[in-house]
mmCIF file of C-alpha atoms in Angstrom:
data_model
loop_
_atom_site.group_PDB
_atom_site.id
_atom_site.type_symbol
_atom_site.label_atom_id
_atom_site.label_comp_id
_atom_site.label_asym_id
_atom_site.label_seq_id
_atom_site.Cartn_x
_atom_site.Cartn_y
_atom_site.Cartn_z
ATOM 1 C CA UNK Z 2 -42.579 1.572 0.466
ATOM 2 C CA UNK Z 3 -42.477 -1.746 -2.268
ATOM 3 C CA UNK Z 4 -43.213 -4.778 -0.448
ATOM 4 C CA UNK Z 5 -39.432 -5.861 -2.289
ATOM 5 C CA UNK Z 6 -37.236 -2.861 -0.231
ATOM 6 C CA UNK Z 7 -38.271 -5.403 3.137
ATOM 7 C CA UNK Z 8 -36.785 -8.203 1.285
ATOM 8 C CA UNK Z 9 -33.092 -9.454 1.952
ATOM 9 C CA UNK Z 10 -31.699 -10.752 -1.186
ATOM 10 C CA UNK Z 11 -28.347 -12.445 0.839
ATOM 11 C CA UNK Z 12 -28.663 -15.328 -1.928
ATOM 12 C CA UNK Z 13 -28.467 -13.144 -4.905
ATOM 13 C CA UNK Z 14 -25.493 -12.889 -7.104
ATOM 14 C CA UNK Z 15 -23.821 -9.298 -7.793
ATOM 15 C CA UNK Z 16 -25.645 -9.467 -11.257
ATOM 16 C CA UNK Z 17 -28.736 -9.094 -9.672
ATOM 17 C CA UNK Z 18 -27.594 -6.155 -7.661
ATOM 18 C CA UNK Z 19 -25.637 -4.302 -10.978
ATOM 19 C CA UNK Z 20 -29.210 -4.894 -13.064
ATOM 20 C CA UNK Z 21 -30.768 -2.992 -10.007
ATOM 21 C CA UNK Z 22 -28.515 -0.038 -9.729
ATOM 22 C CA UNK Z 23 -28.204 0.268 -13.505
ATOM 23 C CA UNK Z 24 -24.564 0.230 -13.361
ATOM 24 C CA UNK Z 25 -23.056 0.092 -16.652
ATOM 25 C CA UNK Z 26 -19.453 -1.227 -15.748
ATOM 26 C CA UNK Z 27 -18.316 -3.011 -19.222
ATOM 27 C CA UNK Z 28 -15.019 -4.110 -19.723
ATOM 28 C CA UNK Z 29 -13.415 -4.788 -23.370
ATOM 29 C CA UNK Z 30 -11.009 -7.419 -22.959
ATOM 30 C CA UNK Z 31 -8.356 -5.742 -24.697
ATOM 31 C CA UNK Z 32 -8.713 -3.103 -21.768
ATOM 32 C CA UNK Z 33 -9.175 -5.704 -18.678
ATOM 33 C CA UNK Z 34 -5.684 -7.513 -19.954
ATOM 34 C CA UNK Z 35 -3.984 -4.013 -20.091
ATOM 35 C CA UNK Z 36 -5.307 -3.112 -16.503
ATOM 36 C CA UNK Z 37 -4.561 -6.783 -14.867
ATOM 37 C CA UNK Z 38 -1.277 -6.591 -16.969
ATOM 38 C CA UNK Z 39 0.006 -3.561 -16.151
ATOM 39 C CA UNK Z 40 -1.722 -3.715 -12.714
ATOM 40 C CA UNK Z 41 0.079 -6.737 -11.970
ATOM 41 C CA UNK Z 42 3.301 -5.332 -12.566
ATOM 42 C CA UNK Z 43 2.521 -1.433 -10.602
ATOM 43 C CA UNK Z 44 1.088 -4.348 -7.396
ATOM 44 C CA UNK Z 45 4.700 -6.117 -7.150
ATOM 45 C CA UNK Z 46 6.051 -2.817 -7.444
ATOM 46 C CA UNK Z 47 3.898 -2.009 -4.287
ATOM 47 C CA UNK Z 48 4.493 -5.263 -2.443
ATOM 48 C CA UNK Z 49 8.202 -5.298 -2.607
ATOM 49 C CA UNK Z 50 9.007 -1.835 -2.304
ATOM 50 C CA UNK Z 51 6.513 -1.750 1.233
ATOM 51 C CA UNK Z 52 8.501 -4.721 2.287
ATOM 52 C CA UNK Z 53 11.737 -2.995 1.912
ATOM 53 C CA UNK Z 54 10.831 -0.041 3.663
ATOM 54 C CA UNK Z 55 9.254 -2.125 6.884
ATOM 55 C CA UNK Z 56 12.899 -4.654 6.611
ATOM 56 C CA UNK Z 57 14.850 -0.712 6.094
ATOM 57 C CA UNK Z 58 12.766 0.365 9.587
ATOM 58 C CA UNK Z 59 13.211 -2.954 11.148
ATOM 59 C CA UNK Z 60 17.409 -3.755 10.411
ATOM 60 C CA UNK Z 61 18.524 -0.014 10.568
ATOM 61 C CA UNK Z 62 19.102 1.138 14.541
ATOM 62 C CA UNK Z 63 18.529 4.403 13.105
ATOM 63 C CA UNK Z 64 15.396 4.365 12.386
ATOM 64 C CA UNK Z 65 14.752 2.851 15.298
ATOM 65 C CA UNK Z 66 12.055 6.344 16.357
ATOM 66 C CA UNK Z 67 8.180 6.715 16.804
ATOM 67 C CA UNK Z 68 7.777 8.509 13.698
ATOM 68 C CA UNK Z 69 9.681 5.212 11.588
ATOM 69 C CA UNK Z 70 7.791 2.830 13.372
ATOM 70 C CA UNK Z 71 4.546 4.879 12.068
ATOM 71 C CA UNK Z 72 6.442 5.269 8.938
ATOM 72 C CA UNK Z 73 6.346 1.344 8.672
ATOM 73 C CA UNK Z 74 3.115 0.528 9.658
ATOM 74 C CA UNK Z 75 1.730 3.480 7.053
ATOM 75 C CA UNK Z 76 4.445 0.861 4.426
ATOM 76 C CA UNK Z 77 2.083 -2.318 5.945
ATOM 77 C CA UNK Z 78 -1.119 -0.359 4.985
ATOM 78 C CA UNK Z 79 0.160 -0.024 1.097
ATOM 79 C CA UNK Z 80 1.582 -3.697 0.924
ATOM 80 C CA UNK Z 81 -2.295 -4.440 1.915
ATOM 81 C CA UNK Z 82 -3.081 -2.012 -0.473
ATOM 82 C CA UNK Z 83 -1.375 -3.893 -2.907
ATOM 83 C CA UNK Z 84 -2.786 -7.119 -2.052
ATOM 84 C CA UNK Z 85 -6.187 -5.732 -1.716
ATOM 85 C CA UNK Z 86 -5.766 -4.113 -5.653
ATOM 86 C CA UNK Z 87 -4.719 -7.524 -7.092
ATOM 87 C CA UNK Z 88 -8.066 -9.210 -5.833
ATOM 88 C CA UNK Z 89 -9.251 -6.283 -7.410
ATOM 89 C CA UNK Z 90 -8.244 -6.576 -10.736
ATOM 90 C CA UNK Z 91 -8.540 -9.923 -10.927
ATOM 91 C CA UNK Z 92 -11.911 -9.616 -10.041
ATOM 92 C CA UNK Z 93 -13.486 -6.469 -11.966
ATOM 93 C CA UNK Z 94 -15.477 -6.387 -15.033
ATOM 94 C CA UNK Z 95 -17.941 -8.709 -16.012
ATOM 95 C CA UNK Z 96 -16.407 -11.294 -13.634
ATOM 96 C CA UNK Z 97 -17.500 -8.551 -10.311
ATOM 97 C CA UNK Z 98 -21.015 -9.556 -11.665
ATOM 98 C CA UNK Z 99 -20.138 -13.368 -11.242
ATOM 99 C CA UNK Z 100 -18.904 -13.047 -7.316
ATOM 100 C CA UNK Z 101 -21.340 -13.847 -4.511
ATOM 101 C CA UNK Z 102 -22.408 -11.146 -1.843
ATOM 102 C CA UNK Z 103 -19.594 -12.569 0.608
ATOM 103 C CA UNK Z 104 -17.111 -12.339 -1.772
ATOM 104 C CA UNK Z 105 -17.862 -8.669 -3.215
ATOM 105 C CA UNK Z 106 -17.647 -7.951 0.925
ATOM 106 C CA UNK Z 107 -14.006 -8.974 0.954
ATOM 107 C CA UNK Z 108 -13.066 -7.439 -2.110
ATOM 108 C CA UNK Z 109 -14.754 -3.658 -1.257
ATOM 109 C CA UNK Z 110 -13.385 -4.436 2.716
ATOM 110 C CA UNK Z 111 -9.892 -5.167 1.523
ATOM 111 C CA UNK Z 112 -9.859 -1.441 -0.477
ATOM 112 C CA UNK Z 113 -11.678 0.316 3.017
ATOM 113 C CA UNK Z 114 -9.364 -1.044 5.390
ATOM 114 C CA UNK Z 115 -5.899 -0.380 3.290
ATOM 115 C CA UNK Z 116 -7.567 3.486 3.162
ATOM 116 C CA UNK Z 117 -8.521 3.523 6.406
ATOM 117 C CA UNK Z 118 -5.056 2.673 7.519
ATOM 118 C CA UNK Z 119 -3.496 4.621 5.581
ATOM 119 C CA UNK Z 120 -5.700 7.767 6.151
ATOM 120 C CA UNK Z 121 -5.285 6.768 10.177
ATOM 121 C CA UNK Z 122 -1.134 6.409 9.824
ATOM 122 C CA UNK Z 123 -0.798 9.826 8.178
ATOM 123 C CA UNK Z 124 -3.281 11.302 11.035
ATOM 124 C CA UNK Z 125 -1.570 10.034 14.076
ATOM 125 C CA UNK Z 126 1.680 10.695 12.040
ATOM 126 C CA UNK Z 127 0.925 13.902 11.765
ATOM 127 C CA UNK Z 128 -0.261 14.376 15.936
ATOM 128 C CA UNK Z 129 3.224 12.591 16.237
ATOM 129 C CA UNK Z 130 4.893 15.321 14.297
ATOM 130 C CA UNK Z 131 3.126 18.113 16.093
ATOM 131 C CA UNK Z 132 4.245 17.082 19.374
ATOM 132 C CA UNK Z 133 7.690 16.858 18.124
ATOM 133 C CA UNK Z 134 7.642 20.451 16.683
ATOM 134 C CA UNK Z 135 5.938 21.750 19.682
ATOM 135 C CA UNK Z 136 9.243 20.453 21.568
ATOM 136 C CA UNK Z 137 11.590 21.278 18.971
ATOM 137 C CA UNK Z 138 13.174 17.885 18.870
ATOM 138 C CA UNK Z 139 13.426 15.873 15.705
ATOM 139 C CA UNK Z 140 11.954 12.739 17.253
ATOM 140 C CA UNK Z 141 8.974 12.726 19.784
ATOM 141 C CA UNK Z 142 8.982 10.857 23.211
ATOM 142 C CA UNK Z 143 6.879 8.384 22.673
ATOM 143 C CA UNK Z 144 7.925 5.293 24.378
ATOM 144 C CA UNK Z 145 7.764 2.044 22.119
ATOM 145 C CA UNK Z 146 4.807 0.753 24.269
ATOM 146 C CA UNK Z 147 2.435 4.169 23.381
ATOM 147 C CA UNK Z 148 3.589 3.415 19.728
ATOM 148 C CA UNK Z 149 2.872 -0.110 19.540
ATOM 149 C CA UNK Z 150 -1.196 0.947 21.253
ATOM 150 C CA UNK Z 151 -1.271 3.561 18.306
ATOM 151 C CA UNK Z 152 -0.782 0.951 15.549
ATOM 152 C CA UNK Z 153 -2.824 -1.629 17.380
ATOM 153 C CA UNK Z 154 -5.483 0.981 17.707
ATOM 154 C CA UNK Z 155 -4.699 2.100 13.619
ATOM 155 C CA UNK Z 156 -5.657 -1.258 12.658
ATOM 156 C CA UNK Z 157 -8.879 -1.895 14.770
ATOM 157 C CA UNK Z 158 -10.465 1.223 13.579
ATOM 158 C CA UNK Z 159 -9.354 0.151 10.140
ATOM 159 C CA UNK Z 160 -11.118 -3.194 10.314
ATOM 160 C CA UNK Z 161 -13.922 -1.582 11.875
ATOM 161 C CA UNK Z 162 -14.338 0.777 9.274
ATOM 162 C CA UNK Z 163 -13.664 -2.079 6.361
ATOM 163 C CA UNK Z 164 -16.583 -4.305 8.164
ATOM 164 C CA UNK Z 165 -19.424 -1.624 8.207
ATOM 165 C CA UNK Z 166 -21.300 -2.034 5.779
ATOM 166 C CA UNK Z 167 -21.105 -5.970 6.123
ATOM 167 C CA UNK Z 168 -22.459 -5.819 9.232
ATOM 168 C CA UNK Z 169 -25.520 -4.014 8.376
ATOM 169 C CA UNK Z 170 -25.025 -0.651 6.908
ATOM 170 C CA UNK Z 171 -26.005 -1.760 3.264
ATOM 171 C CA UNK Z 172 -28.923 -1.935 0.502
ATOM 172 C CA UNK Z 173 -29.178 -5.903 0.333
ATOM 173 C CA UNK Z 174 -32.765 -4.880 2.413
ATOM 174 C CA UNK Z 175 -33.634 -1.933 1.099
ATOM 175 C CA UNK Z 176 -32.848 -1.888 -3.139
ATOM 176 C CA UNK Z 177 -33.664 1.615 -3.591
ATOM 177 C CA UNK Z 178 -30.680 2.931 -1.384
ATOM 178 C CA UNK Z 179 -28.062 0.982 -3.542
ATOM 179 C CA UNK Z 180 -25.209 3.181 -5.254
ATOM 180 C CA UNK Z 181 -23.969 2.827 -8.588
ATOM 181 C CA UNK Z 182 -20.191 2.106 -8.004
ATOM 182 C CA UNK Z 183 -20.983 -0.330 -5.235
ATOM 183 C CA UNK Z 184 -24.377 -1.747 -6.070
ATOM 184 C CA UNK Z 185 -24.646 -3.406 -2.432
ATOM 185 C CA UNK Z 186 -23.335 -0.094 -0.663
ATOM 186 C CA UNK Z 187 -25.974 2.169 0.833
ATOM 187 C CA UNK Z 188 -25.982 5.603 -0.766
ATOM 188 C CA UNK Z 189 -25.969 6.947 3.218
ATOM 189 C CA UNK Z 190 -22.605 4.933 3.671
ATOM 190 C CA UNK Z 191 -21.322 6.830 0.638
ATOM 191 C CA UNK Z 192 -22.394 9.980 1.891
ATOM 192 C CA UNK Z 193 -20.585 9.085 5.348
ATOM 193 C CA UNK Z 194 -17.599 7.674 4.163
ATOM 194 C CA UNK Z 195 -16.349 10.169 2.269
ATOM 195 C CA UNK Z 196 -17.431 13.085 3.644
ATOM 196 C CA UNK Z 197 -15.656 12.036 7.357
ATOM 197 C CA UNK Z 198 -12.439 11.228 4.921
ATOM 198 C CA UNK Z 199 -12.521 14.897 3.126
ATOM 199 C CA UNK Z 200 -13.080 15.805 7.101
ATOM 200 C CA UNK Z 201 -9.486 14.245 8.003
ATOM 201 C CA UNK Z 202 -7.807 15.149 5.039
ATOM 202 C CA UNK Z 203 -8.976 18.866 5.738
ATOM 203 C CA UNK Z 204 -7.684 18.396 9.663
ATOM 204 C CA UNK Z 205 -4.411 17.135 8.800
ATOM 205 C CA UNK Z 206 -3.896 20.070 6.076
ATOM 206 C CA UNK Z 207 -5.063 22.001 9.158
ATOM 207 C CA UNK Z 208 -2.163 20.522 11.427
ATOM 208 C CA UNK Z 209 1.011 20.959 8.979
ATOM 209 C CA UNK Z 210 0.065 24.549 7.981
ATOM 210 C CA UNK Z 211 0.426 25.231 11.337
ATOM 211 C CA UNK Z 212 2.951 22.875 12.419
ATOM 212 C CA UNK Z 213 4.523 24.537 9.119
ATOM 213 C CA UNK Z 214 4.115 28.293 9.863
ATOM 214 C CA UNK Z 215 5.741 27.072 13.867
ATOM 215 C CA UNK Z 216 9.217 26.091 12.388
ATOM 216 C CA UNK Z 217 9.386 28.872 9.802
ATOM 217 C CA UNK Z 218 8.579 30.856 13.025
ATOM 218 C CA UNK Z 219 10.797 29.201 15.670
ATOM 219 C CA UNK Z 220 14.132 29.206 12.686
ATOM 220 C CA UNK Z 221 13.785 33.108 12.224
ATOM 221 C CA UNK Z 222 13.904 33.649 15.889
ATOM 222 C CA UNK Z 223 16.943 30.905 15.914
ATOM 223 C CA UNK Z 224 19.000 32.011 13.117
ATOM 224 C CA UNK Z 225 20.202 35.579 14.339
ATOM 225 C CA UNK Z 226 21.833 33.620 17.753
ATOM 226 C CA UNK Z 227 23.262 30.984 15.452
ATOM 227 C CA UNK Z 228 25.443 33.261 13.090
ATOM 228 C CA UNK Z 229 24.309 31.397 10.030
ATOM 229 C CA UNK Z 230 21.518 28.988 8.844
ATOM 230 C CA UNK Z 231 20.118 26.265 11.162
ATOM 231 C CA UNK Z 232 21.203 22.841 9.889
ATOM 232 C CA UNK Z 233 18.216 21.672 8.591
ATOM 233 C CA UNK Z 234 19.014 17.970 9.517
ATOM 234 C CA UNK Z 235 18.983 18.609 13.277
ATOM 235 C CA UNK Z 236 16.068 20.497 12.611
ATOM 236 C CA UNK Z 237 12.295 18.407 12.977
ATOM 237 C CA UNK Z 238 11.537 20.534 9.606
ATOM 238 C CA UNK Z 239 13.485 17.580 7.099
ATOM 239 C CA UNK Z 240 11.040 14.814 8.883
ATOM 240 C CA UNK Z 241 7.967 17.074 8.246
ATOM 241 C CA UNK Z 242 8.799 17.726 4.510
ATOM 242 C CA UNK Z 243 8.820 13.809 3.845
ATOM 243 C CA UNK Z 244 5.457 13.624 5.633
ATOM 244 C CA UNK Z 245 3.665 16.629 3.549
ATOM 245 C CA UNK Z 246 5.082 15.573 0.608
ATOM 246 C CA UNK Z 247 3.786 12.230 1.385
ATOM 247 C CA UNK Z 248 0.296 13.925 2.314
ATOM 248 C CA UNK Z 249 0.274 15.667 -0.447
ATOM 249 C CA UNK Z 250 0.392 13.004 -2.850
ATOM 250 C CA UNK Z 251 -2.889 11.109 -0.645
ATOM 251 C CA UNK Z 252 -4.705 14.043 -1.207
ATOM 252 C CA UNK Z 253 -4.273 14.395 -4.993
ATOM 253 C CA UNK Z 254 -4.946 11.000 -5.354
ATOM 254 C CA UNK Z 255 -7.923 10.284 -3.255
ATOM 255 C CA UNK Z 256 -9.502 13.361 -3.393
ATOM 256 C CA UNK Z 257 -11.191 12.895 -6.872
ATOM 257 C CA UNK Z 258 -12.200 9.622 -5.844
ATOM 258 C CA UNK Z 259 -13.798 10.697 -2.640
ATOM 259 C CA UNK Z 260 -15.589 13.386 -4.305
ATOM 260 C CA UNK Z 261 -16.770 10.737 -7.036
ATOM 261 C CA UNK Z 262 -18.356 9.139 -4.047
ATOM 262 C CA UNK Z 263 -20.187 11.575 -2.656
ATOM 263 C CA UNK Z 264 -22.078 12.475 -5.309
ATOM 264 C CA UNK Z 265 -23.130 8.939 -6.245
ATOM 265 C CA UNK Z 266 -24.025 9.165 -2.500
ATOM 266 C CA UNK Z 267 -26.148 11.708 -3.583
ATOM 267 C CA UNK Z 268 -27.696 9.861 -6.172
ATOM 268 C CA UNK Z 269 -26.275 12.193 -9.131
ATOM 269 C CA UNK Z 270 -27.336 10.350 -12.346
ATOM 270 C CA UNK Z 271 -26.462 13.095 -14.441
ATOM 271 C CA UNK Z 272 -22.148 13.600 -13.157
ATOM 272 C CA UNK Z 273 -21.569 9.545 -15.189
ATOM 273 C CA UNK Z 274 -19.662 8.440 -12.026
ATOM 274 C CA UNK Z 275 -19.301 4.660 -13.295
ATOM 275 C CA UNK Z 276 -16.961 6.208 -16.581
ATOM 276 C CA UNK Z 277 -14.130 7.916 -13.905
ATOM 277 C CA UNK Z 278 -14.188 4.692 -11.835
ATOM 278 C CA UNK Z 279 -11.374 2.985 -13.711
ATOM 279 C CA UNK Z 280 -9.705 6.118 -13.689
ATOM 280 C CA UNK Z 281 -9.609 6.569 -9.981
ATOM 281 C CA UNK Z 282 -8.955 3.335 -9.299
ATOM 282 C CA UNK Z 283 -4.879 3.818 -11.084
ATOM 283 C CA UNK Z 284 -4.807 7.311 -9.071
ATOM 284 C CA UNK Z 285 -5.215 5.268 -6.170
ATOM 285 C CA UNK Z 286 -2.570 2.264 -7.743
ATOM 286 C CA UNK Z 287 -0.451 5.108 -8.061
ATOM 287 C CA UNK Z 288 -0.079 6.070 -4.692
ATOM 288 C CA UNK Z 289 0.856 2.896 -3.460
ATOM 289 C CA UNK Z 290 3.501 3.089 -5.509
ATOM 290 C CA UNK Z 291 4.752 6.672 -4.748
ATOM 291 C CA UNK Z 292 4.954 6.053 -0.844
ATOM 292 C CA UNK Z 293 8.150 4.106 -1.146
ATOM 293 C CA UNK Z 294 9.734 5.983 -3.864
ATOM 294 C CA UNK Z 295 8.983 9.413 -1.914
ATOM 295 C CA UNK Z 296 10.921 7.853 1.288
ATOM 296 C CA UNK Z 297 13.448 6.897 -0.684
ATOM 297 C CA UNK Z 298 14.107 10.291 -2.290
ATOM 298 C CA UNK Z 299 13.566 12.177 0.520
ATOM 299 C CA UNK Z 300 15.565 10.158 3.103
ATOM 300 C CA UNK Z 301 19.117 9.551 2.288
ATOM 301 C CA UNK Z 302 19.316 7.324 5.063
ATOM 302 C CA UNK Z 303 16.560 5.624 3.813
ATOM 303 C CA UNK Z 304 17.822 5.329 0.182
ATOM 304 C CA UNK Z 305 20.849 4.034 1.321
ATOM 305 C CA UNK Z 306 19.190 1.262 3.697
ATOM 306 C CA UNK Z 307 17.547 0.217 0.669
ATOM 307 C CA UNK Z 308 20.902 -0.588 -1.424
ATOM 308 C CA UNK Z 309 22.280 -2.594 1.238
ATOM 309 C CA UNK Z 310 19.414 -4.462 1.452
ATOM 310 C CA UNK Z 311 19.457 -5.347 -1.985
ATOM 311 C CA UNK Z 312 23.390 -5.909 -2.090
ATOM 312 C CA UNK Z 313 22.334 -8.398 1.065
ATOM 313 C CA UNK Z 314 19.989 -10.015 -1.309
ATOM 314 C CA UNK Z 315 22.536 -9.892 -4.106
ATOM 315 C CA UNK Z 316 25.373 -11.655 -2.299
ATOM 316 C CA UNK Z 317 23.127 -14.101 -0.308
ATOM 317 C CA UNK Z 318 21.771 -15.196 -3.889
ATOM 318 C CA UNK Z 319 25.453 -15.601 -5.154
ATOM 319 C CA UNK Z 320 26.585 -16.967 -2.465
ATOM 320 C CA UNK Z 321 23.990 -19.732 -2.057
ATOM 321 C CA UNK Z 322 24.637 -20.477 -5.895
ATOM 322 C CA UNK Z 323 28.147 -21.177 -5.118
ATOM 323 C CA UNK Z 324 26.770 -23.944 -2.175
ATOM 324 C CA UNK Z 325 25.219 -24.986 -4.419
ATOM 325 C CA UNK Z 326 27.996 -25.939 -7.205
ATOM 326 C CA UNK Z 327 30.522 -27.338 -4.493
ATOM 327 C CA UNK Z 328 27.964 -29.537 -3.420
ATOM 328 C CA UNK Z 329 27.345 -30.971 -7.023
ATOM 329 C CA UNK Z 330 29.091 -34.672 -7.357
ATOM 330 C CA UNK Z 331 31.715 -34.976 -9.747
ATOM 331 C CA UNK Z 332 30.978 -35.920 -13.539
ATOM 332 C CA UNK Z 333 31.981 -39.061 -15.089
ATOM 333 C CA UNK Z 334 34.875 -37.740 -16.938
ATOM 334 C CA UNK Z 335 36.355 -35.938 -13.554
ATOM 335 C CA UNK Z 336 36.286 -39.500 -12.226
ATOM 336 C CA UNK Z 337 38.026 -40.691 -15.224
ATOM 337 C CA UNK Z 338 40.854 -37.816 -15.022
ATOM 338 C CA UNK Z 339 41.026 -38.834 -10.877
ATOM 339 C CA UNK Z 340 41.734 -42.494 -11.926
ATOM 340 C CA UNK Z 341 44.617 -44.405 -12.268
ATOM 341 C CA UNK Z 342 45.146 -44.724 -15.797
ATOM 342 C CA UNK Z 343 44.746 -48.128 -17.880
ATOM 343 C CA UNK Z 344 48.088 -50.374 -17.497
ATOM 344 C CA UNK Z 345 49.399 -52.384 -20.408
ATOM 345 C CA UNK Z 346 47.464 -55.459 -20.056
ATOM 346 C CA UNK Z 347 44.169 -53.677 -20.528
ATOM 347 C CA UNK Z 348 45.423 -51.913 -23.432
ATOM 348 C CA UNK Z 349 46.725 -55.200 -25.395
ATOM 349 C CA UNK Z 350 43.052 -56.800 -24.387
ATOM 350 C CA UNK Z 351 41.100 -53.921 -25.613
ATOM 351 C CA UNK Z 352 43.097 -54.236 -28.892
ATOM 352 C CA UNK Z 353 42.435 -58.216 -29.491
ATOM 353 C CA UNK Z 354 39.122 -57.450 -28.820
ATOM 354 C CA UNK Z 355 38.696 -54.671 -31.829
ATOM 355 C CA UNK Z 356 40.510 -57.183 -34.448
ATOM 356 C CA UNK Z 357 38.009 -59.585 -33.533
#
């Protein structure tokens, strides 16, 4: 092996790592304005929809379930998301060739532990859903305490997973490993990372078909001993649709991406992986952004929780605007029209004083 794969090269910009991988990751400017532009506006999109949905699950009693608190915390996951793709943008191009090791870390970590999340949220929503179905209740009975260890646990393993590779599992040691669309990533990481992903993604497909298949099941023995159709909103089958519709949108959007991965992880010069990067990276903006909308439209509660938030916004807004205007002191000519008005003798003096 070259005496220059023992070397650490800690101190090295990411140009030095870019040159080595042979990454070919050029911007025009026209096009990095349009992305951080448009980018800008799809990322405060993502932050304050997410925050509606967590103040929706957090004011409304209703929602007050397992599968909305995991419903929230899947909502946190996309406002970091969010955060994590503004960094992004405003950090991509020829500027990613201008950050220090450290600070490529937190931009790549940022990206891994939103996923993670996210990918963990729709897993343990979907074990939350299958115990519900199994039951044939709507909500599971998961006390708040198990829920609260589930998104504790969410986030460890998402941090964990965000922190691998800086905590060893990376090519600043050994050059010849590094990737192409993250020159400091080890090609084995790659490999790893997205195959376990495709892995989850296959189990939770796995766990609705069947979870699916149960309930079409379970309502065809129901219906002939209910003399008509079950209502569907008593029924866990309305909650389930959300979540596979919701699942179904992760999939078509990460999917590519994932695959892109794995065959850089493979080291497949030929399949121009660096081209669909920009590409990938707005499927996976556009997620972020379809999460909230999807609750939204597929919850009517949900949709509804939403306009009285913003009519709570709306009238707080007016109504401090109005403090605001009764506290203002009175203008000089209100004083005038609230003062006595000028008696004779003032008149007659103004007068002498014009003639003279």
């Amino acid at each position: 092996m070259a005496p220059q794969n023992h070397t650490c090269h800690y101190n090295e910009s990411m140009l030095f790592f870019y040159n080595n991988s042979g990454a070919d990751d050029k911007w025009y400017s026209s096009q990095l304005i349009l992305v951080q532009v448009v980018g800008s506006l799809f990322c405060c999109f993502i932050l304050v929809s997410n925050a509606m949905v967590i103040a929706a699950v957090i004011t409304n009693k209703r929602f007050h379930y397992p599968f909305y608190y995991l419903l929230a915390n899947l909502a946190a996951s996309d406002f970091l998301a969010g955060i994590a793709y503004v960094y992004l943008m405003f950090n991509t191009g020829e500027l990613s060739r201008k950050l220090t090791v450290k600070e490529y870390f937190i931009r790549q970590g940022l990206l891994d532990v939103s996923l993670s999340a996210s990918l963990a949220n729709l897993l343990v929503i979907a074990l939350e859903r299958y115990i519900s179905v199994m039951h044939w209740n709507v909500h599971s009975n998961l006390t708040k305490r198990r829920v609260t260890l589930l998104i504790v646990l969410v986030w460890a393993i998402s941090i964990f997973m965000g922190a691998v590779p800086s905590l060893g599992w990376n090519c600043i040691c050994n050059l010849s490993d590094c990737s192409q669309l993250a020159p400091i990533f080890s090609r084995s990481y790659l490999v790893f990372w997205s195959v376990s992903n495709l892995v989850v993604f296959l189990v939770m497909v796995v766990i609705y078909m069947r979870i699916y298949a149960y309930v079409k099941k379970k309502t065809a023995m129901l219906s002939p001993h209910t003399n008509g159709s079950i209502n569907r909103k008593r029924t866990p089958i309305k909650l389930i649709k959300t979540v596979m519709v919701v699942l179904g949108a992760f999939v078509i959007c990460w999917t590519p991406g994932l695959v892109v991965l794995l065959m850089d992880g493979l080291d497949c010069r030929s399949c121009k992986v660096m081209k669909l990067k920009r590409w990938l990276l707005l499927l996976a903006v556009a997620n972020s952004v379809m999460n909230p909308c999807i609750y939204s439209y597929k919850d009517d509660e949900m949709w509804t929780t939403f306009k009285n938030l913003l009519r709570c916004i709306g009238n707080g807004t007016r109504r401090q605007r109005s403090t605001k205007a009764n506290a203002r002191p009175l203008s000089s000519v209100q004083d005038t029209g609230n003062s006595q008005p000028p008696s004779e003798e003032t008149k007659n003096e103004e007068q002498d004083i014009l003639k003279t």
